[in-house]
PDB file of C-alpha atoms and ligand atoms in Angstrom:
ATOM      1  CA  UNK A   1      19.998  -9.216  17.496  1.00 45.00           C
ATOM      2  CA  UNK A   2      16.410  -8.776  15.093  1.00 51.00           C
ATOM      3  CA  UNK A   3      16.785  -9.703  10.705  1.00 64.00           C
ATOM      4  CA  UNK A   4      15.439  -6.978   9.124  1.00 72.00           C
ATOM      5  CA  UNK A   5      13.353  -8.173   6.453  1.00 73.00           C
ATOM      6  CA  UNK A   6      11.337  -9.794   8.754  1.00 74.00           C
ATOM      7  CA  UNK A   7      10.824  -7.708  11.504  1.00 75.00           C
ATOM      8  CA  UNK A   8       7.415  -6.897  12.044  1.00 76.00           C
ATOM      9  CA  UNK A   9       8.718  -3.071  12.935  1.00 72.00           C
ATOM     10  CA  UNK A  10      10.928  -2.670  10.195  1.00 71.00           C
ATOM     11  CA  UNK A  11       9.227  -0.146   8.347  1.00 69.00           C
ATOM     12  CA  UNK A  12       8.303   2.096  11.715  1.00 62.00           C
ATOM     13  CA  UNK A  13      12.948   1.572  12.618  1.00 62.00           C
ATOM     14  CA  UNK A  14      13.641   3.301   9.529  1.00 54.00           C
ATOM     15  CA  UNK A  15      16.073  -0.124   8.892  1.00 51.00           C
ATOM     16  CA  UNK A  16      17.155   0.886   5.345  1.00 49.00           C
ATOM     17  CA  UNK A  17      20.480   1.651   6.761  1.00 49.00           C
ATOM     18  CA  UNK A  18      23.621  -0.892   5.890  1.00 52.00           C
ATOM     19  CA  UNK A  19      24.261  -1.831   9.698  1.00 54.00           C
ATOM     20  CA  UNK A  20      20.783  -2.198  10.399  1.00 56.00           C
ATOM     21  CA  UNK A  21      21.469  -5.228  11.990  1.00 58.00           C
ATOM     22  CA  UNK A  22      24.401  -5.008  13.728  1.00 56.00           C
ATOM     23  CA  UNK A  23      22.068  -1.886  15.950  1.00 59.00           C
ATOM     24  CA  UNK A  24      19.155  -3.416  16.023  1.00 68.00           C
ATOM     25  CA  UNK A  25      18.267  -4.024  19.548  1.00 77.00           C
ATOM     26  CA  UNK A  26      14.444  -5.626  19.710  1.00 87.00           C
ATOM     27  CA  UNK A  27      13.798  -8.471  21.650  1.00 90.00           C
ATOM     28  CA  UNK A  28      12.811 -11.411  18.937  1.00 91.00           C
ATOM     29  CA  UNK A  29      10.970 -14.182  19.160  1.00 93.00           C
ATOM     30  CA  UNK A  30      13.369 -17.543  19.019  1.00 93.00           C
ATOM     31  CA  UNK A  31      10.868 -20.001  17.268  1.00 93.00           C
ATOM     32  CA  UNK A  32       8.942 -18.933  14.942  1.00 91.00           C
ATOM     33  CA  UNK A  33       8.295 -16.073  11.617  1.00 94.00           C
ATOM     34  CA  UNK A  34       5.912 -12.967  13.186  1.00 97.00           C
ATOM     35  CA  UNK A  35       4.962 -10.691  10.178  1.00 96.00           C
ATOM     36  CA  UNK A  36       2.704  -7.844  11.871  1.00 97.00           C
ATOM     37  CA  UNK A  37       3.244  -7.353  15.765  1.00 97.00           C
ATOM     38  CA  UNK A  38       0.119  -5.744  16.771  1.00 97.00           C
ATOM     39  CA  UNK A  39      -0.528  -4.295  20.235  1.00 96.00           C
ATOM     40  CA  UNK A  40      -3.652  -3.418  21.563  1.00 96.00           C
ATOM     41  CA  UNK A  41      -3.822  -0.826  24.379  1.00 94.00           C
ATOM     42  CA  UNK A  42      -6.266   1.384  27.048  1.00 93.00           C
ATOM     43  CA  UNK A  43      -5.435   4.762  29.341  1.00 89.00           C
ATOM     44  CA  UNK A  44      -8.034   2.813  31.773  1.00 86.00           C
ATOM     45  CA  UNK A  45      -8.837  -1.000  32.911  1.00 89.00           C
ATOM     46  CA  UNK A  46     -12.404  -2.262  32.160  1.00 91.00           C
ATOM     47  CA  UNK A  47     -12.850  -0.653  28.854  1.00 93.00           C
ATOM     48  CA  UNK A  48     -12.391  -3.771  27.347  1.00 95.00           C
ATOM     49  CA  UNK A  49      -8.900  -4.199  25.395  1.00 95.00           C
ATOM     50  CA  UNK A  50      -8.594  -7.650  26.182  1.00 96.00           C
ATOM     51  CA  UNK A  51     -12.881  -8.686  24.958  1.00 96.00           C
ATOM     52  CA  UNK A  52     -11.782  -5.821  21.684  1.00 97.00           C
ATOM     53  CA  UNK A  53      -8.361  -8.181  21.018  1.00 97.00           C
ATOM     54  CA  UNK A  54     -10.065 -11.587  21.730  1.00 97.00           C
ATOM     55  CA  UNK A  55     -13.174  -9.999  18.957  1.00 97.00           C
ATOM     56  CA  UNK A  56      -9.652  -8.874  16.205  1.00 97.00           C
ATOM     57  CA  UNK A  57      -8.021 -11.639  16.677  1.00 97.00           C
ATOM     58  CA  UNK A  58     -11.162 -13.555  15.940  1.00 97.00           C
ATOM     59  CA  UNK A  59     -11.989 -11.879  13.032  1.00 96.00           C
ATOM     60  CA  UNK A  60      -8.445 -11.947  11.366  1.00 97.00           C
ATOM     61  CA  UNK A  61      -8.282 -16.265  11.466  1.00 97.00           C
ATOM     62  CA  UNK A  62     -11.643 -16.244  10.357  1.00 96.00           C
ATOM     63  CA  UNK A  63     -10.675 -13.787   7.415  1.00 95.00           C
ATOM     64  CA  UNK A  64      -7.685 -16.619   6.892  1.00 96.00           C
ATOM     65  CA  UNK A  65      -4.839 -15.478   8.859  1.00 97.00           C
ATOM     66  CA  UNK A  66      -2.888 -17.526  10.718  1.00 98.00           C
ATOM     67  CA  UNK A  67      -3.188 -15.418  14.375  1.00 98.00           C
ATOM     68  CA  UNK A  68      -1.426 -15.506  17.708  1.00 98.00           C
ATOM     69  CA  UNK A  69      -2.537 -13.349  21.343  1.00 98.00           C
ATOM     70  CA  UNK A  70      -0.007 -12.671  23.501  1.00 97.00           C
ATOM     71  CA  UNK A  71      -1.615 -12.256  27.304  1.00 96.00           C
ATOM     72  CA  UNK A  72       0.491  -9.271  28.691  1.00 94.00           C
ATOM     73  CA  UNK A  73      -1.482  -8.588  32.124  1.00 89.00           C
ATOM     74  CA  UNK A  74       0.028 -10.838  33.642  1.00 86.00           C
ATOM     75  CA  UNK A  75      -1.216 -10.126  37.052  1.00 82.00           C
ATOM     76  CA  UNK A  76      -5.213 -10.053  35.785  1.00 82.00           C
ATOM     77  CA  UNK A  77      -5.108 -12.394  32.358  1.00 87.00           C
ATOM     78  CA  UNK A  78      -8.160 -12.783  30.741  1.00 88.00           C
ATOM     79  CA  UNK A  79      -7.409 -13.946  27.151  1.00 94.00           C
ATOM     80  CA  UNK A  80      -8.143 -18.054  28.238  1.00 94.00           C
ATOM     81  CA  UNK A  81     -11.259 -16.809  29.548  1.00 93.00           C
ATOM     82  CA  UNK A  82     -12.542 -15.201  26.471  1.00 95.00           C
ATOM     83  CA  UNK A  83     -11.596 -18.325  24.037  1.00 97.00           C
ATOM     84  CA  UNK A  84     -12.523 -20.317  26.301  1.00 95.00           C
ATOM     85  CA  UNK A  85      -9.630 -22.355  27.339  1.00 96.00           C
ATOM     86  CA  UNK A  86      -8.643 -21.535  30.387  1.00 91.00           C
ATOM     87  CA  UNK A  87      -8.923 -25.122  32.213  1.00 92.00           C
ATOM     88  CA  UNK A  88      -6.055 -26.527  28.775  1.00 94.00           C
ATOM     89  CA  UNK A  89      -2.056 -25.436  29.966  1.00 92.00           C
ATOM     90  CA  UNK A  90       0.538 -24.733  27.789  1.00 94.00           C
ATOM     91  CA  UNK A  91       3.180 -26.859  27.165  1.00 92.00           C
ATOM     92  CA  UNK A  92       7.102 -26.380  28.624  1.00 92.00           C
ATOM     93  CA  UNK A  93       9.018 -28.210  27.183  1.00 90.00           C
ATOM     94  CA  UNK A  94      12.332 -28.527  28.939  1.00 90.00           C
ATOM     95  CA  UNK A  95      15.574 -28.086  26.168  1.00 89.00           C
ATOM     96  CA  UNK A  96      19.655 -28.478  26.829  1.00 88.00           C
ATOM     97  CA  UNK A  97      21.385 -26.030  28.170  1.00 84.00           C
ATOM     98  CA  UNK A  98      18.376 -24.976  31.035  1.00 83.00           C
ATOM     99  CA  UNK A  99      16.110 -23.713  28.015  1.00 88.00           C
ATOM    100  CA  UNK A 100      12.650 -24.237  27.371  1.00 89.00           C
ATOM    101  CA  UNK A 101       9.903 -23.105  25.146  1.00 94.00           C
ATOM    102  CA  UNK A 102       6.591 -22.929  25.329  1.00 95.00           C
ATOM    103  CA  UNK A 103       4.190 -24.211  23.434  1.00 96.00           C
ATOM    104  CA  UNK A 104       0.838 -22.397  23.487  1.00 97.00           C
ATOM    105  CA  UNK A 105      -2.828 -23.618  23.427  1.00 97.00           C
ATOM    106  CA  UNK A 106      -4.669 -23.308  19.786  1.00 98.00           C
ATOM    107  CA  UNK A 107      -8.023 -22.236  20.082  1.00 97.00           C
ATOM    108  CA  UNK A 108     -11.116 -23.540  18.202  1.00 94.00           C
ATOM    109  CA  UNK A 109     -10.187 -21.910  15.400  1.00 95.00           C
ATOM    110  CA  UNK A 110      -6.491 -22.185  15.711  1.00 97.00           C
ATOM    111  CA  UNK A 111      -5.880 -19.151  17.369  1.00 98.00           C
ATOM    112  CA  UNK A 112      -2.308 -19.259  18.693  1.00 98.00           C
ATOM    113  CA  UNK A 113      -2.672 -18.405  22.873  1.00 98.00           C
ATOM    114  CA  UNK A 114       0.318 -18.351  25.569  1.00 97.00           C
ATOM    115  CA  UNK A 115      -0.904 -16.135  28.828  1.00 95.00           C
ATOM    116  CA  UNK A 116       0.836 -16.219  32.472  1.00 92.00           C
ATOM    117  CA  UNK A 117      -3.287 -18.021  33.176  1.00 91.00           C
ATOM    118  CA  UNK A 118      -2.142 -21.053  30.742  1.00 93.00           C
ATOM    119  CA  UNK A 119       1.141 -21.043  32.583  1.00 91.00           C
ATOM    120  CA  UNK A 120       0.609 -20.717  36.570  1.00 85.00           C
ATOM    121  CA  UNK A 121      -1.116 -24.560  37.423  1.00 74.00           C
ATOM    122  CA  UNK A 122      -4.546 -22.731  38.669  1.00 74.00           C
ATOM    123  CA  UNK A 123      -6.483 -20.727  37.101  1.00 77.00           C
ATOM    124  CA  UNK A 124      -7.168 -19.001  40.537  1.00 76.00           C
ATOM    125  CA  UNK A 125      -3.081 -18.410  41.589  1.00 77.00           C
ATOM    126  CA  UNK A 126      -1.721 -15.073  41.896  1.00 77.00           C
ATOM    127  CA  UNK A 127       1.530 -13.506  40.277  1.00 75.00           C
ATOM    128  CA  UNK A 128       2.950 -11.633  43.347  1.00 74.00           C
ATOM    129  CA  UNK A 129       5.558 -10.701  41.379  1.00 78.00           C
ATOM    130  CA  UNK A 130       7.141  -6.937  41.174  1.00 78.00           C
ATOM    131  CA  UNK A 131       7.743  -4.935  38.249  1.00 77.00           C
ATOM    132  CA  UNK A 132      11.024  -6.372  36.851  1.00 81.00           C
ATOM    133  CA  UNK A 133      10.103 -10.033  37.226  1.00 83.00           C
ATOM    134  CA  UNK A 134       7.126  -9.641  35.834  1.00 86.00           C
ATOM    135  CA  UNK A 135       8.639  -7.916  32.773  1.00 90.00           C
ATOM    136  CA  UNK A 136      11.187 -10.829  32.242  1.00 91.00           C
ATOM    137  CA  UNK A 137       8.612 -12.952  32.069  1.00 91.00           C
ATOM    138  CA  UNK A 138       6.902 -11.580  29.827  1.00 93.00           C
ATOM    139  CA  UNK A 139      10.240 -11.153  27.381  1.00 94.00           C
ATOM    140  CA  UNK A 140      10.589 -14.504  28.082  1.00 94.00           C
ATOM    141  CA  UNK A 141       6.969 -15.279  26.783  1.00 95.00           C
ATOM    142  CA  UNK A 142       7.123 -14.013  23.533  1.00 96.00           C
ATOM    143  CA  UNK A 143      10.619 -15.174  23.064  1.00 96.00           C
ATOM    144  CA  UNK A 144      10.272 -18.764  23.810  1.00 95.00           C
ATOM    145  CA  UNK A 145       6.517 -19.312  22.656  1.00 97.00           C
ATOM    146  CA  UNK A 146       6.307 -21.853  19.180  1.00 97.00           C
ATOM    147  CA  UNK A 147       4.114 -19.177  17.583  1.00 97.00           C
ATOM    148  CA  UNK A 148       5.504 -20.953  14.578  1.00 97.00           C
ATOM    149  CA  UNK A 149       4.225 -19.359  11.201  1.00 97.00           C
ATOM    150  CA  UNK A 150       2.434 -16.206  12.096  1.00 98.00           C
ATOM    151  CA  UNK A 151       0.756 -13.351   9.863  1.00 98.00           C
ATOM    152  CA  UNK A 152      -0.265 -11.602  13.021  1.00 98.00           C
ATOM    153  CA  UNK A 153       0.579 -11.463  16.563  1.00 98.00           C
ATOM    154  CA  UNK A 154      -2.239  -9.739  18.796  1.00 98.00           C
ATOM    155  CA  UNK A 155      -0.181  -8.808  22.661  1.00 97.00           C
ATOM    156  CA  UNK A 156      -3.073  -7.620  24.486  1.00 96.00           C
ATOM    157  CA  UNK A 157      -0.733  -4.897  26.582  1.00 92.00           C
ATOM    158  CA  UNK A 158      -1.867  -4.389  30.867  1.00 88.00           C
ATOM    159  CA  UNK A 159      -3.682  -0.487  30.422  1.00 87.00           C
ATOM    160  CA  UNK A 160      -1.994   2.802  31.051  1.00 84.00           C
ATOM    161  CA  UNK A 161       1.476   4.099  30.385  1.00 79.00           C
ATOM    162  CA  UNK A 162       3.335   1.634  33.177  1.00 84.00           C
ATOM    163  CA  UNK A 163       6.548  -0.742  33.010  1.00 85.00           C
ATOM    164  CA  UNK A 164       4.933  -3.146  30.848  1.00 87.00           C
ATOM    165  CA  UNK A 165       3.565  -1.324  27.931  1.00 88.00           C
ATOM    166  CA  UNK A 166       7.315   0.688  27.754  1.00 89.00           C
ATOM    167  CA  UNK A 167       8.833  -2.916  27.826  1.00 90.00           C
ATOM    168  CA  UNK A 168       6.704  -3.945  24.994  1.00 91.00           C
ATOM    169  CA  UNK A 169       6.507  -0.561  22.571  1.00 92.00           C
ATOM    170  CA  UNK A 170      10.377   0.045  23.368  1.00 92.00           C
ATOM    171  CA  UNK A 171      11.635  -3.887  22.757  1.00 93.00           C
ATOM    172  CA  UNK A 172       9.420  -5.455  21.315  1.00 95.00           C
ATOM    173  CA  UNK A 173       8.944  -4.617  17.104  1.00 95.00           C
ATOM    174  CA  UNK A 174       5.282  -3.879  17.183  1.00 94.00           C
ATOM    175  CA  UNK A 175       3.733  -2.824  13.690  1.00 94.00           C
ATOM    176  CA  UNK A 176       1.411   0.130  15.097  1.00 96.00           C
ATOM    177  CA  UNK A 177      -0.779  -0.132  18.447  1.00 96.00           C
ATOM    178  CA  UNK A 178      -4.688  -0.123  18.250  1.00 96.00           C
ATOM    179  CA  UNK A 179      -6.543   1.972  21.636  1.00 95.00           C
ATOM    180  CA  UNK A 180      -9.716   0.810  22.475  1.00 95.00           C
ATOM    181  CA  UNK A 181     -11.700   3.584  24.565  1.00 93.00           C
ATOM    182  CA  UNK A 182     -14.969   4.880  25.634  1.00 91.00           C
ATOM    183  CA  UNK A 183     -16.682   7.719  25.160  1.00 86.00           C
ATOM    184  CA  UNK A 184     -16.199   9.499  27.889  1.00 85.00           C
ATOM    185  CA  UNK A 185     -14.071  12.842  28.404  1.00 78.00           C
ATOM    186  CA  UNK A 186     -12.557  11.427  31.598  1.00 77.00           C
ATOM    187  CA  UNK A 187     -11.212   8.343  29.609  1.00 79.00           C
ATOM    188  CA  UNK A 188     -10.425  10.764  25.979  1.00 81.00           C
ATOM    189  CA  UNK A 189      -7.983  12.509  28.486  1.00 84.00           C
ATOM    190  CA  UNK A 190      -5.671   9.160  30.270  1.00 86.00           C
ATOM    191  CA  UNK A 191      -5.541   8.412  26.817  1.00 88.00           C
ATOM    192  CA  UNK A 192      -3.939  11.348  25.129  1.00 89.00           C
ATOM    193  CA  UNK A 193      -1.149   9.896  27.624  1.00 89.00           C
ATOM    194  CA  UNK A 194      -1.253   6.915  26.707  1.00 90.00           C
ATOM    195  CA  UNK A 195      -1.114   8.467  22.780  1.00 91.00           C
ATOM    196  CA  UNK A 196       1.802  11.045  23.331  1.00 92.00           C
ATOM    197  CA  UNK A 197       4.203   7.982  25.135  1.00 91.00           C
ATOM    198  CA  UNK A 198       3.487   6.131  21.598  1.00 92.00           C
ATOM    199  CA  UNK A 199       4.555   8.932  19.606  1.00 92.00           C
ATOM    200  CA  UNK A 200       7.916   9.661  21.922  1.00 92.00           C
ATOM    201  CA  UNK A 201       8.952   6.426  21.512  1.00 92.00           C
ATOM    202  CA  UNK A 202       7.915   6.597  18.014  1.00 93.00           C
ATOM    203  CA  UNK A 203       5.233   4.036  17.696  1.00 94.00           C
ATOM    204  CA  UNK A 204       2.599   4.072  14.655  1.00 95.00           C
ATOM    205  CA  UNK A 205      -1.078   4.439  16.497  1.00 95.00           C
ATOM    206  CA  UNK A 206      -3.759   2.833  13.661  1.00 96.00           C
ATOM    207  CA  UNK A 207      -6.340   4.732  15.288  1.00 96.00           C
ATOM    208  CA  UNK A 208      -9.038   3.835  18.067  1.00 95.00           C
ATOM    209  CA  UNK A 209     -12.162   1.300  18.703  1.00 96.00           C
ATOM    210  CA  UNK A 210     -14.315   3.265  20.841  1.00 94.00           C
ATOM    211  CA  UNK A 211     -16.129   0.852  22.507  1.00 95.00           C
ATOM    212  CA  UNK A 212     -19.170   0.409  24.475  1.00 94.00           C
ATOM    213  CA  UNK A 213     -20.436   3.583  22.510  1.00 93.00           C
ATOM    214  CA  UNK A 214     -24.187   3.196  22.157  1.00 94.00           C
ATOM    215  CA  UNK A 215     -27.203   0.070  23.540  1.00 94.00           C
ATOM    216  CA  UNK A 216     -29.611  -1.246  20.368  1.00 91.00           C
ATOM    217  CA  UNK A 217     -33.201  -0.612  21.850  1.00 89.00           C
ATOM    218  CA  UNK A 218     -34.540  -3.706  21.675  1.00 85.00           C
ATOM    219  CA  UNK A 219     -38.043  -2.083  20.553  1.00 89.00           C
ATOM    220  CA  UNK A 220     -37.017   0.542  17.793  1.00 90.00           C
ATOM    221  CA  UNK A 221     -32.884  -0.607  16.749  1.00 81.00           C
ATOM    222  CA  UNK A 222     -32.107   3.296  17.519  1.00 90.00           C
ATOM    223  CA  UNK A 223     -28.737   3.718  19.032  1.00 90.00           C
ATOM    224  CA  UNK A 224     -28.895   4.748  22.613  1.00 92.00           C
ATOM    225  CA  UNK A 225     -25.694   6.714  23.416  1.00 90.00           C
ATOM    226  CA  UNK A 226     -24.406   5.079  27.178  1.00 87.00           C
ATOM    227  CA  UNK A 227     -21.526   7.730  28.707  1.00 85.00           C
ATOM    228  CA  UNK A 228     -21.902  11.172  26.661  1.00 83.00           C
ATOM    229  CA  UNK A 229     -23.964  12.656  24.089  1.00 83.00           C
ATOM    230  CA  UNK A 230     -20.724  13.195  22.729  1.00 85.00           C
ATOM    231  CA  UNK A 231     -20.104  10.948  19.230  1.00 87.00           C
ATOM    232  CA  UNK A 232     -17.754   8.435  18.536  1.00 91.00           C
ATOM    233  CA  UNK A 233     -15.785  10.706  16.286  1.00 91.00           C
ATOM    234  CA  UNK A 234     -15.882  13.719  17.903  1.00 90.00           C
ATOM    235  CA  UNK A 235     -13.693  11.437  21.339  1.00 88.00           C
ATOM    236  CA  UNK A 236     -11.734  10.555  18.233  1.00 91.00           C
ATOM    237  CA  UNK A 237     -10.805  13.664  16.813  1.00 91.00           C
ATOM    238  CA  UNK A 238     -10.052  15.039  20.537  1.00 88.00           C
ATOM    239  CA  UNK A 239      -7.554  12.581  20.514  1.00 89.00           C
ATOM    240  CA  UNK A 240      -6.419  13.831  17.315  1.00 91.00           C
ATOM    241  CA  UNK A 241      -6.654   9.693  16.081  1.00 93.00           C
ATOM    242  CA  UNK A 242      -8.789   7.985  13.182  1.00 95.00           C
ATOM    243  CA  UNK A 243     -11.801   5.985  14.290  1.00 95.00           C
ATOM    244  CA  UNK A 244     -11.778   2.325  13.551  1.00 96.00           C
ATOM    245  CA  UNK A 245     -15.040   2.068  14.860  1.00 94.00           C
ATOM    246  CA  UNK A 246     -17.362   1.617  17.008  1.00 94.00           C
ATOM    247  CA  UNK A 247     -18.693  -0.909  19.609  1.00 94.00           C
ATOM    248  CA  UNK A 248     -22.258  -1.802  21.022  1.00 94.00           C
ATOM    249  CA  UNK A 249     -22.471  -2.778  25.185  1.00 95.00           C
ATOM    250  CA  UNK A 250     -23.469  -6.007  24.540  1.00 94.00           C
ATOM    251  CA  UNK A 251     -24.885  -8.414  26.724  1.00 94.00           C
ATOM    252  CA  UNK A 252     -24.974 -11.288  24.523  1.00 95.00           C
ATOM    253  CA  UNK A 253     -21.118 -11.116  24.077  1.00 95.00           C
ATOM    254  CA  UNK A 254     -20.324 -10.588  27.542  1.00 95.00           C
ATOM    255  CA  UNK A 255     -22.900 -13.815  28.204  1.00 96.00           C
ATOM    256  CA  UNK A 256     -20.791 -15.423  25.877  1.00 96.00           C
ATOM    257  CA  UNK A 257     -17.535 -14.345  27.058  1.00 94.00           C
ATOM    258  CA  UNK A 258     -18.459 -16.227  30.828  1.00 92.00           C
ATOM    259  CA  UNK A 259     -19.673 -19.318  28.937  1.00 93.00           C
ATOM    260  CA  UNK A 260     -16.105 -19.241  26.837  1.00 92.00           C
ATOM    261  CA  UNK A 261     -17.928 -19.391  23.731  1.00 95.00           C
ATOM    262  CA  UNK A 262     -16.662 -15.698  22.803  1.00 97.00           C
ATOM    263  CA  UNK A 263     -14.970 -17.022  19.534  1.00 97.00           C
ATOM    264  CA  UNK A 264     -18.066 -18.159  17.516  1.00 97.00           C
ATOM    265  CA  UNK A 265     -20.696 -15.663  18.540  1.00 97.00           C
ATOM    266  CA  UNK A 266     -17.485 -13.567  17.264  1.00 97.00           C
ATOM    267  CA  UNK A 267     -17.663 -15.678  14.291  1.00 96.00           C
ATOM    268  CA  UNK A 268     -20.772 -15.901  13.731  1.00 96.00           C
ATOM    269  CA  UNK A 269     -22.130 -12.141  14.299  1.00 94.00           C
ATOM    270  CA  UNK A 270     -20.795  -9.928  10.702  1.00 93.00           C
ATOM    271  CA  UNK A 271     -21.125  -7.262  12.996  1.00 91.00           C
ATOM    272  CA  UNK A 272     -17.696  -7.593  14.600  1.00 92.00           C
ATOM    273  CA  UNK A 273     -16.246  -8.756  11.103  1.00 91.00           C
ATOM    274  CA  UNK A 274     -17.501  -5.315   9.953  1.00 91.00           C
ATOM    275  CA  UNK A 275     -16.048  -2.717  12.622  1.00 90.00           C
ATOM    276  CA  UNK A 276     -12.363  -4.291  11.122  1.00 88.00           C
ATOM    277  CA  UNK A 277     -13.710  -5.310   7.390  1.00 84.00           C
ATOM    278  CA  UNK A 278     -10.702  -3.735   5.333  1.00 85.00           C
ATOM    279  CA  UNK A 279      -8.122  -2.525   8.614  1.00 88.00           C
ATOM    280  CA  UNK A 280      -6.573  -5.860   7.438  1.00 90.00           C
TER     281      UNK A 280
HETATM  282  P1  LIG B   1     -10.126  -4.117  30.258  1.00 55.60           P
HETATM  283  O1  LIG B   1      -9.143  -5.475  29.136  1.00 55.60           O
HETATM  284  O2  LIG B   1     -10.306  -3.008  29.040  1.00 55.60           O
HETATM  285  O3  LIG B   1      -9.873  -4.360  31.166  1.00 55.60           O
HETATM  286  P2  LIG B   1     -12.762  -6.264  29.682  1.00 55.60           P
HETATM  287  O4  LIG B   1     -12.265  -6.415  27.743  1.00 55.60           O
HETATM  288  O5  LIG B   1     -11.783  -6.902  30.650  1.00 55.60           O
HETATM  289  O6  LIG B   1     -11.424  -4.970  30.036  1.00 55.60           O
HETATM  290  O7  LIG B   1     -13.732  -6.079  29.632  1.00 55.60           O
HETATM  291  C1  LIG B   1     -14.296  -5.640  31.036  1.00 55.60           C
HETATM  292  C2  LIG B   1     -15.637  -6.054  31.138  1.00 55.60           C
HETATM  293  O8  LIG B   1     -16.765  -5.632  30.237  1.00 55.60           O
HETATM  294  C3  LIG B   1     -16.086  -7.168  31.117  1.00 55.60           C
HETATM  295  O9  LIG B   1     -16.588  -8.404  31.514  1.00 55.60           O
HETATM  296  C4  LIG B   1     -15.981  -7.807  29.314  1.00 55.60           C
HETATM  297  O10 LIG B   1     -16.960  -9.129  28.897  1.00 55.60           O
HETATM  298  C5  LIG B   1     -17.019  -7.171  28.998  1.00 55.60           C
HETATM  299  N1  LIG B   1     -17.313  -6.047  27.990  1.00 55.60           N
HETATM  300  C6  LIG B   1     -16.303  -5.541  27.040  1.00 55.60           C
HETATM  301  N2  LIG B   1     -17.010  -5.257  26.228  1.00 55.60           N
HETATM  302  C7  LIG B   1     -18.112  -5.129  26.156  1.00 55.60           C
HETATM  303  C8  LIG B   1     -19.440  -5.465  25.076  1.00 55.60           C
HETATM  304  N3  LIG B   1     -18.711  -4.233  24.138  1.00 55.60           N
HETATM  305  N4  LIG B   1     -20.586  -5.211  25.364  1.00 55.60           N
HETATM  306  C9  LIG B   1     -20.344  -6.623  26.501  1.00 55.60           C
HETATM  307  N5  LIG B   1     -19.319  -6.270  27.741  1.00 55.60           N
HETATM  308  C10 LIG B   1     -18.290  -6.187  27.333  1.00 55.60           C
END
């Protein structure tokens, strides 16, 4: 049962009724108080959703917010790599009555991360579970993590409209979602399904980030389009969503990511702060 006053989705669920608390079915975190929960979603894999989650978390922390990240991609987690914490382990604290508490790994700039890859014994141990088990574990990671006080919790969701996306959107007190896409007709068509799904569930969609929208010509600094001649604005218009911003393909970012230094790179590169400036 949730408390409406502190619920991150109180604006979305119309919690004005007197008996809101008794009728609330949202899953709430047990340890901590989270002001805003943002789902980061994409129609297809590989468009940069996890990268954008990491970039957003870093820019929010740079602004002085208290930030956490829940890596909800249980079978393909990548947040620990972004933050270069893949050799660390989250603490699993046994409590009374068979309860546990997960203590997240904290990054250099103070972002709290929980991910399946921080809970398994080693990073490359696969999770071979069916949908209902995965969904149960994700709920446990959300509920039992020691988040403390957070301004923003970003949830890096697996791509598409599957089980996990449905569970998170229906059961977690999401404030809003951000969609990550690449400016391609095929991708936009699949994203549209996600948009319709979120609208049916009644989740607010803040807008779309068009990732890998261009490369910067190294000689003349001109923006060269890669996937489509259409602009990011045209793709956002097709989706009927505001365009939050567009990001170039940036090999320096990929390299920083592979060296576990993406957090530093994003903090030092004003382009990323500018893209999300004014959003939060
Ligand atoms: P998704 O979460 O959508 O599956 P990822 O964030 O894992 O996608 O990104 C897929 C790959 O593309 C990663 O190797 C990542 O480093 C790279 N990538 C994502 N966005 C960019 C970008 N703007 N510039 C360069 N490489 C990127």
